[in-house]
mmCIF file of C-alpha atoms in Angstrom:
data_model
loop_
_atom_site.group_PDB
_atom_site.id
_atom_site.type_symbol
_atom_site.label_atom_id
_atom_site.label_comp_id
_atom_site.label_asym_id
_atom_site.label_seq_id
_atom_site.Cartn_x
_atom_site.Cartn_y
_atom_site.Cartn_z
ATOM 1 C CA UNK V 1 3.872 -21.024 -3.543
ATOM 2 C CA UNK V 2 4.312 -20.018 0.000
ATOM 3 C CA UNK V 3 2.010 -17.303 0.404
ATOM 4 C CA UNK V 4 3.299 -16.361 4.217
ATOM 5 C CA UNK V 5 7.211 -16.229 3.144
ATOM 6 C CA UNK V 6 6.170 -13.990 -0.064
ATOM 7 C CA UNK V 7 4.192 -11.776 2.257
ATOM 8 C CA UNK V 8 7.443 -11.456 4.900
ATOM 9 C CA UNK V 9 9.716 -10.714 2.100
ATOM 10 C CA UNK V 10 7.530 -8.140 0.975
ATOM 11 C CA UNK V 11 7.395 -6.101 4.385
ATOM 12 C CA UNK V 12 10.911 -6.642 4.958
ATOM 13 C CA UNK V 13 11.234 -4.943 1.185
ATOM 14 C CA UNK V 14 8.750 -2.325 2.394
ATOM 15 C CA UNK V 15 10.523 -1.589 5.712
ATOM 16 C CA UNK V 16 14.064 -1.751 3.232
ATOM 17 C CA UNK V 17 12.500 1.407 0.689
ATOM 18 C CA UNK V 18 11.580 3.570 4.036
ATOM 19 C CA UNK V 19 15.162 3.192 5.213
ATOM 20 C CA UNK V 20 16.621 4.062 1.342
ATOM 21 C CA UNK V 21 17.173 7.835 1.320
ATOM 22 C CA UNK V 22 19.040 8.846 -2.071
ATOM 23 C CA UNK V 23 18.134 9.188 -4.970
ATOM 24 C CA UNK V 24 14.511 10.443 -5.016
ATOM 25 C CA UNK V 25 13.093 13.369 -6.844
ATOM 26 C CA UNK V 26 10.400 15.244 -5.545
ATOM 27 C CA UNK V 27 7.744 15.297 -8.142
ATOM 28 C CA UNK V 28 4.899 16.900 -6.163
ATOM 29 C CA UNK V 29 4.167 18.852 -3.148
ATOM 30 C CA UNK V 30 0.557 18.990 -2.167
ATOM 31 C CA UNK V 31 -1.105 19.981 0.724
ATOM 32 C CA UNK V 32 1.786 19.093 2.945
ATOM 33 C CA UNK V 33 2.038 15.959 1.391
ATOM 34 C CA UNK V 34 5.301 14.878 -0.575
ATOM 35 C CA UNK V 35 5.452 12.782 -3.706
ATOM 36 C CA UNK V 36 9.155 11.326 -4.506
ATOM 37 C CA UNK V 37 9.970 9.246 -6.994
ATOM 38 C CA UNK V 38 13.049 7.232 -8.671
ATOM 39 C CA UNK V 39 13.765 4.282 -11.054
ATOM 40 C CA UNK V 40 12.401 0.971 -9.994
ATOM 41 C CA UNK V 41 14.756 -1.273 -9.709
ATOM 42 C CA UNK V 42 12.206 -4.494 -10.184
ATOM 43 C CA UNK V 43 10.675 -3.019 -13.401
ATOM 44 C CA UNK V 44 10.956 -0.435 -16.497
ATOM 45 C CA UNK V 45 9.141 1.938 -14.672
ATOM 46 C CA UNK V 46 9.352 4.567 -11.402
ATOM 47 C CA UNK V 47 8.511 3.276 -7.841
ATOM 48 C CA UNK V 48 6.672 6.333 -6.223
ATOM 49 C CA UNK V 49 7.164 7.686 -2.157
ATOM 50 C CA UNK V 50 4.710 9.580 -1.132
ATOM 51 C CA UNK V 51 4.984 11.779 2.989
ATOM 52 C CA UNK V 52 2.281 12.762 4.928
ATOM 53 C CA UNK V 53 1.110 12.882 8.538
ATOM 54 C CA UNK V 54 -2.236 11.397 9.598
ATOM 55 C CA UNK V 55 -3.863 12.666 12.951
ATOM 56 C CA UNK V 56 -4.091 9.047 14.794
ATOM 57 C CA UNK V 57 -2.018 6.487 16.043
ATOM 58 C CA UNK V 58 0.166 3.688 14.101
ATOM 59 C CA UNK V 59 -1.952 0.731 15.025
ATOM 60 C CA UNK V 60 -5.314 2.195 14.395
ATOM 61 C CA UNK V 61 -4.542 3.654 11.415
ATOM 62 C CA UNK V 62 -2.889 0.240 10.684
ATOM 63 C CA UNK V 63 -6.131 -1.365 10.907
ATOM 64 C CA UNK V 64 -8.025 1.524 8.588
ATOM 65 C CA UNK V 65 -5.466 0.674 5.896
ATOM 66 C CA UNK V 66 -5.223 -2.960 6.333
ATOM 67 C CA UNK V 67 -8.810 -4.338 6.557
ATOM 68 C CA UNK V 68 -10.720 -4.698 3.162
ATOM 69 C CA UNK V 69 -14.082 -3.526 4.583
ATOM 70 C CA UNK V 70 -12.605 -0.310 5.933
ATOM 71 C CA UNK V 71 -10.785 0.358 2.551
ATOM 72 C CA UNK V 72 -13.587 -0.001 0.641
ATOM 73 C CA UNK V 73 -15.031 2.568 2.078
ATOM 74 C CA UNK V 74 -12.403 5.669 2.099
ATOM 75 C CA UNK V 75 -9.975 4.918 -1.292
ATOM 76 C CA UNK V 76 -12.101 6.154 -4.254
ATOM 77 C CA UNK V 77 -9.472 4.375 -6.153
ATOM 78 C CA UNK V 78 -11.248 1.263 -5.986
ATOM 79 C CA UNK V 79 -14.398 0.230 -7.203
ATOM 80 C CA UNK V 80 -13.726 -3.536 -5.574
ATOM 81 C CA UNK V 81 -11.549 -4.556 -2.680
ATOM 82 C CA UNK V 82 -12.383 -8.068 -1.833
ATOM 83 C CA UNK V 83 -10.792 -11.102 0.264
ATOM 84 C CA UNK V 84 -10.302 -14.230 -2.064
ATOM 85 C CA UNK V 85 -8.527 -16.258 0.456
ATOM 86 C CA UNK V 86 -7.287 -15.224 4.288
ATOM 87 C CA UNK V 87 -4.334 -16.571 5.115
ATOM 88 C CA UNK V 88 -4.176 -15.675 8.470
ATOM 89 C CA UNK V 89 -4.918 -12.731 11.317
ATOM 90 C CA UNK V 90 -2.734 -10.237 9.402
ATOM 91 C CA UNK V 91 -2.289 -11.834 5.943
ATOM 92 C CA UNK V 92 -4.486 -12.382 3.038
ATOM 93 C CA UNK V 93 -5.049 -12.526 -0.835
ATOM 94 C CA UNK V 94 -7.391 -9.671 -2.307
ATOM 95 C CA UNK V 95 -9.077 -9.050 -5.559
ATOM 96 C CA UNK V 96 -9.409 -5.536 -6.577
ATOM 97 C CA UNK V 97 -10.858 -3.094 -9.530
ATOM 98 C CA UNK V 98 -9.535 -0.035 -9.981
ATOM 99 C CA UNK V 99 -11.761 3.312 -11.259
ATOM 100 C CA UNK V 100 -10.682 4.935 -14.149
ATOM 101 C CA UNK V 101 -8.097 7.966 -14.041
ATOM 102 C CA UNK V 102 -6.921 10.731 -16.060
ATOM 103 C CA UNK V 103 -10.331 11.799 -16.469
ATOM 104 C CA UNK V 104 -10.636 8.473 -18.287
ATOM 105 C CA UNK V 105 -7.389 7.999 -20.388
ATOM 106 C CA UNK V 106 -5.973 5.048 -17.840
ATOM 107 C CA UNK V 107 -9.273 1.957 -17.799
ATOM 108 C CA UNK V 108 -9.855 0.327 -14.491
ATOM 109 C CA UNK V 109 -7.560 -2.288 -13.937
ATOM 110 C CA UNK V 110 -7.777 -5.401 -12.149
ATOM 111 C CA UNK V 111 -5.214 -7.122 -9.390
ATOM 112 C CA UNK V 112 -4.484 -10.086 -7.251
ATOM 113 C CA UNK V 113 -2.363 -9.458 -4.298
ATOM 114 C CA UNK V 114 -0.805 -10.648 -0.974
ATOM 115 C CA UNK V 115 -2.054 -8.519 1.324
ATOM 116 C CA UNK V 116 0.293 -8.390 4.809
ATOM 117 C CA UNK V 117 -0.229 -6.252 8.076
ATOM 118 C CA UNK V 118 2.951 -6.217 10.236
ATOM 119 C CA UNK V 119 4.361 -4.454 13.725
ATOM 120 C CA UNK V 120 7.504 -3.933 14.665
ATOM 121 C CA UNK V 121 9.332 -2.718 17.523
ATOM 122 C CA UNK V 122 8.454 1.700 18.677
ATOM 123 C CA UNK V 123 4.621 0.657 17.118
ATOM 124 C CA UNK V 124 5.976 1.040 13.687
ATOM 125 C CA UNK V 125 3.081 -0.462 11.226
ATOM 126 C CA UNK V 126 4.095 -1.892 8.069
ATOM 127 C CA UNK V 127 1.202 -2.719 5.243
ATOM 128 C CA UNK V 128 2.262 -4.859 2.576
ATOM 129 C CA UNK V 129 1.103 -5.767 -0.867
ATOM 130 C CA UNK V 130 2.297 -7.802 -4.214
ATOM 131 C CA UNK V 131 0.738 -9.044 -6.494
ATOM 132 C CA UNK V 132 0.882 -12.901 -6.739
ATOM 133 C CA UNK V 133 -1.102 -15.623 -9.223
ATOM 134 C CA UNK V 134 -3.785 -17.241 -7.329
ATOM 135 C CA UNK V 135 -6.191 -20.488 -8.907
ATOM 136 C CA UNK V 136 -10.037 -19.325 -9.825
ATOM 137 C CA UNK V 137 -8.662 -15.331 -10.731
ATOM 138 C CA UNK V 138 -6.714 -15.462 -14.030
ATOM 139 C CA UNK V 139 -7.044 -12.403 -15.901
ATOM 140 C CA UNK V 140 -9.658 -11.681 -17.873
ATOM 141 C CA UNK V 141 -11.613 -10.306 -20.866
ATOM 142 C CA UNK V 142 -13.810 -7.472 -18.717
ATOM 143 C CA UNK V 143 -10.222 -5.586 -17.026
ATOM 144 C CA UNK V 144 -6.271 -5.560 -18.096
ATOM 145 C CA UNK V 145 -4.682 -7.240 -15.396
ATOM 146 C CA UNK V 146 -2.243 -4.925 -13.631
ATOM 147 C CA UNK V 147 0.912 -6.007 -11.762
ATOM 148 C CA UNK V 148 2.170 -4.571 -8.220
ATOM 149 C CA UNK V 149 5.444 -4.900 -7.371
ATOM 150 C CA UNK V 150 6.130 -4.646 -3.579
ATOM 151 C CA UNK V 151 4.005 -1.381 -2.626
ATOM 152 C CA UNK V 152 2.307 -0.838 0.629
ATOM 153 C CA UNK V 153 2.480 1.475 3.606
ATOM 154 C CA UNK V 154 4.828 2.854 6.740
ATOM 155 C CA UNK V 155 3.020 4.351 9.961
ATOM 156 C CA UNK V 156 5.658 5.704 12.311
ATOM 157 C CA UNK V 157 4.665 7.366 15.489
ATOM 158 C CA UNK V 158 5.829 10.969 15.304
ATOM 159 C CA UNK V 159 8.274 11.658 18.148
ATOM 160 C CA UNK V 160 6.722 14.351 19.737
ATOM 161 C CA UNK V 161 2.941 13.361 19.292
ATOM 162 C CA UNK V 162 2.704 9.767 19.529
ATOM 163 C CA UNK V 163 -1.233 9.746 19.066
ATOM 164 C CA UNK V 164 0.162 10.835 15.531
ATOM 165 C CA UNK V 165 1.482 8.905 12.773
ATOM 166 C CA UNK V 166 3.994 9.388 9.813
ATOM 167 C CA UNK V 167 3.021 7.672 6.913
ATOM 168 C CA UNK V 168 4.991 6.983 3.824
ATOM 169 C CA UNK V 169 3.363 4.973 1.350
ATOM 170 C CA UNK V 170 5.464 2.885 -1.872
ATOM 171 C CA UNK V 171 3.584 2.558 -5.147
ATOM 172 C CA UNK V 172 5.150 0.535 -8.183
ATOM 173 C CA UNK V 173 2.459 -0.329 -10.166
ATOM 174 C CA UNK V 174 3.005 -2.046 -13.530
ATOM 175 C CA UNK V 175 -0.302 -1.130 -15.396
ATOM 176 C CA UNK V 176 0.678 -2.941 -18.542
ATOM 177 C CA UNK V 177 -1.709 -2.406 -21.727
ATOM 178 C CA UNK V 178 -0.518 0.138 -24.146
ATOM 179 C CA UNK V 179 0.003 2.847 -22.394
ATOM 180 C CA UNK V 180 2.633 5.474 -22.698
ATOM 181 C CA UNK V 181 5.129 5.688 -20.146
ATOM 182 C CA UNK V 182 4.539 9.415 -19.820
ATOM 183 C CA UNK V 183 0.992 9.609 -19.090
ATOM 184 C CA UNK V 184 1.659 7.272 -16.079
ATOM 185 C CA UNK V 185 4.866 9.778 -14.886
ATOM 186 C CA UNK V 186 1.924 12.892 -15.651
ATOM 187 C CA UNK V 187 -0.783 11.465 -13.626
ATOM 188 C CA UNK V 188 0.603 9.409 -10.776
ATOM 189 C CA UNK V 189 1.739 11.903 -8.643
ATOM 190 C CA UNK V 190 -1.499 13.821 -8.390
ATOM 191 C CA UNK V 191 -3.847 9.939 -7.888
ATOM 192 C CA UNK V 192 -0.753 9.527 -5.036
ATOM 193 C CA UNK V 193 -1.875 12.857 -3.375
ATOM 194 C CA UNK V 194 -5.124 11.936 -3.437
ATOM 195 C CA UNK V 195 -5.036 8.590 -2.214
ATOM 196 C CA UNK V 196 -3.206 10.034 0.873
ATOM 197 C CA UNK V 197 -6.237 12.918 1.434
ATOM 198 C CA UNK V 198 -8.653 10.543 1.084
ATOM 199 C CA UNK V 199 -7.071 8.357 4.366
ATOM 200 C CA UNK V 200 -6.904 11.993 6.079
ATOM 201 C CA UNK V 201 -10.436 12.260 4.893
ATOM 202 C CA UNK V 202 -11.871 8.910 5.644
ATOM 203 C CA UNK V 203 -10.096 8.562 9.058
ATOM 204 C CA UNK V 204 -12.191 12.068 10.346
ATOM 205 C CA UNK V 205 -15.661 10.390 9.171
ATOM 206 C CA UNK V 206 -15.083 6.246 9.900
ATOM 207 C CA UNK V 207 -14.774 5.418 13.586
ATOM 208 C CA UNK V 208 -11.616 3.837 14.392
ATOM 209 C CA UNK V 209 -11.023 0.396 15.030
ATOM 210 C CA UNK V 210 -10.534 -0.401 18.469
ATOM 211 C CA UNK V 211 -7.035 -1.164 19.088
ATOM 212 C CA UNK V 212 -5.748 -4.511 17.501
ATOM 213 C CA UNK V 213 -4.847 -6.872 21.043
ATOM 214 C CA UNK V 214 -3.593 -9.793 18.363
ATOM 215 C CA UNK V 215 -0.264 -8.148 18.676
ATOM 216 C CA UNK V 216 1.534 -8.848 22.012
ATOM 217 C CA UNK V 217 4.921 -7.784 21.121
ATOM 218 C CA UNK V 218 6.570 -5.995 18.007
ATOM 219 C CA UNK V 219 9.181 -7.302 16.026
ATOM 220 C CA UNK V 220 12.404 -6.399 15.584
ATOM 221 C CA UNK V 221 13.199 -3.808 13.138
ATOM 222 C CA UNK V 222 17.520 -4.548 13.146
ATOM 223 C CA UNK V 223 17.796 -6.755 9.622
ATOM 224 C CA UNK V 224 17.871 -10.780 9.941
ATOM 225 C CA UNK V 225 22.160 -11.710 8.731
#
């Protein structure tokens, strides 16, 4: 498998669901943070938008939500958020373990993903993930392996505070097990609120990463024909 081509697709997929306006439902509104939602179109299941506004710029908040041992730290999502094999600069293959949710009624789940940081042209910040199978991590006895479909995040510099960033964040998680479709549709929203305060959170109390100079010039966001 070509690990670099998957991860390109997968921001280009990204960047393709924060240009998609119709069709989503708002099914929260938290906080001045915005949870949409719609059918999937990759799986039997919803793929989840969630809107908020974080108080720093694109490429430093790129870097909090990009780098494992930054990540770690602020989403009390995960229990484990580990590097398996880097790729590159702005690309690499991550094992995580979930906590459990729904005060207990979803188990920790386990994934394998591409992991992809990307810039493109007006400091737009893409963060990419999908799951991929990767030798020495098959699934196991201890966790149910869960499968993401391409998720990850959008930092936009807002137009009249540039030391601010729009974030919208894609979730479409495949938790697989036995669990009922509706407890996933009950509890997502609320875990994707969350998620979003706890990057507000962490980003007050973690010093920010110094500006990433690997970058000399964004790319293009007008679609490859």
């Amino acid at each position: 498998m070509d690990y670099k081509v998957l991860a390109q697709q997968t921001a280009q997929d990204i960047l393709g669901y924060s240009q998609d306006t119709s069709g989503w439902k708002v099914a929260k509104s938290s906080k001045k943070i915005t949870v949409s939602s719609k059918p999937s179109k990759t799986f039997h299941g919803n793929i989840y938008r969630v809107e908020g506004i974080i108080s720093e710029s694109t490429s430093k908040l790129a870097d909090f939500l990009y780098k494992p041992e930054i990540r770690i730290k602020w989403d009390k999502s995960l229990k484990v958020y580990s590097i398996i094999h880097k790729i590159d600069s702005d690309t690499f293959i991550c094992h995580a373990i979930t906590q459990s949710f729904a005060m207990g009624s979803i188990s920790p789940r386990d994934f394998v993903d591409i992991v992809h940081s990307k810039c493109y042209e007006g400091n737009v910040y893409v963060i990419s993930s999908k799951s991929v199978d990767f030798p020495g991590y098959p699934p196991s006895s201890h966790y149910i392996r869960g499968y993401n479909h391409a998720s990850g995040f959008v930092c936009s510099p807002l137009k009249d505070n540039p030391a601010h960033s729009k974030v919208v964040m894609f979730v479409q998680t495949e938790m697989r097990g036995k669990l009922s479709p509706s407890i996933i549709e009950a509890t997502m929203p609320s875990n994707l609120v969350n998620l979003i305060l706890n990057v507000k959170d962490g980003i007050k109390t973690h010093k920010a990463p110094p500006e990433r100079g690997r970058h000399h010039s964004c790319h293009s966001l007008r679609k490859k024909k």
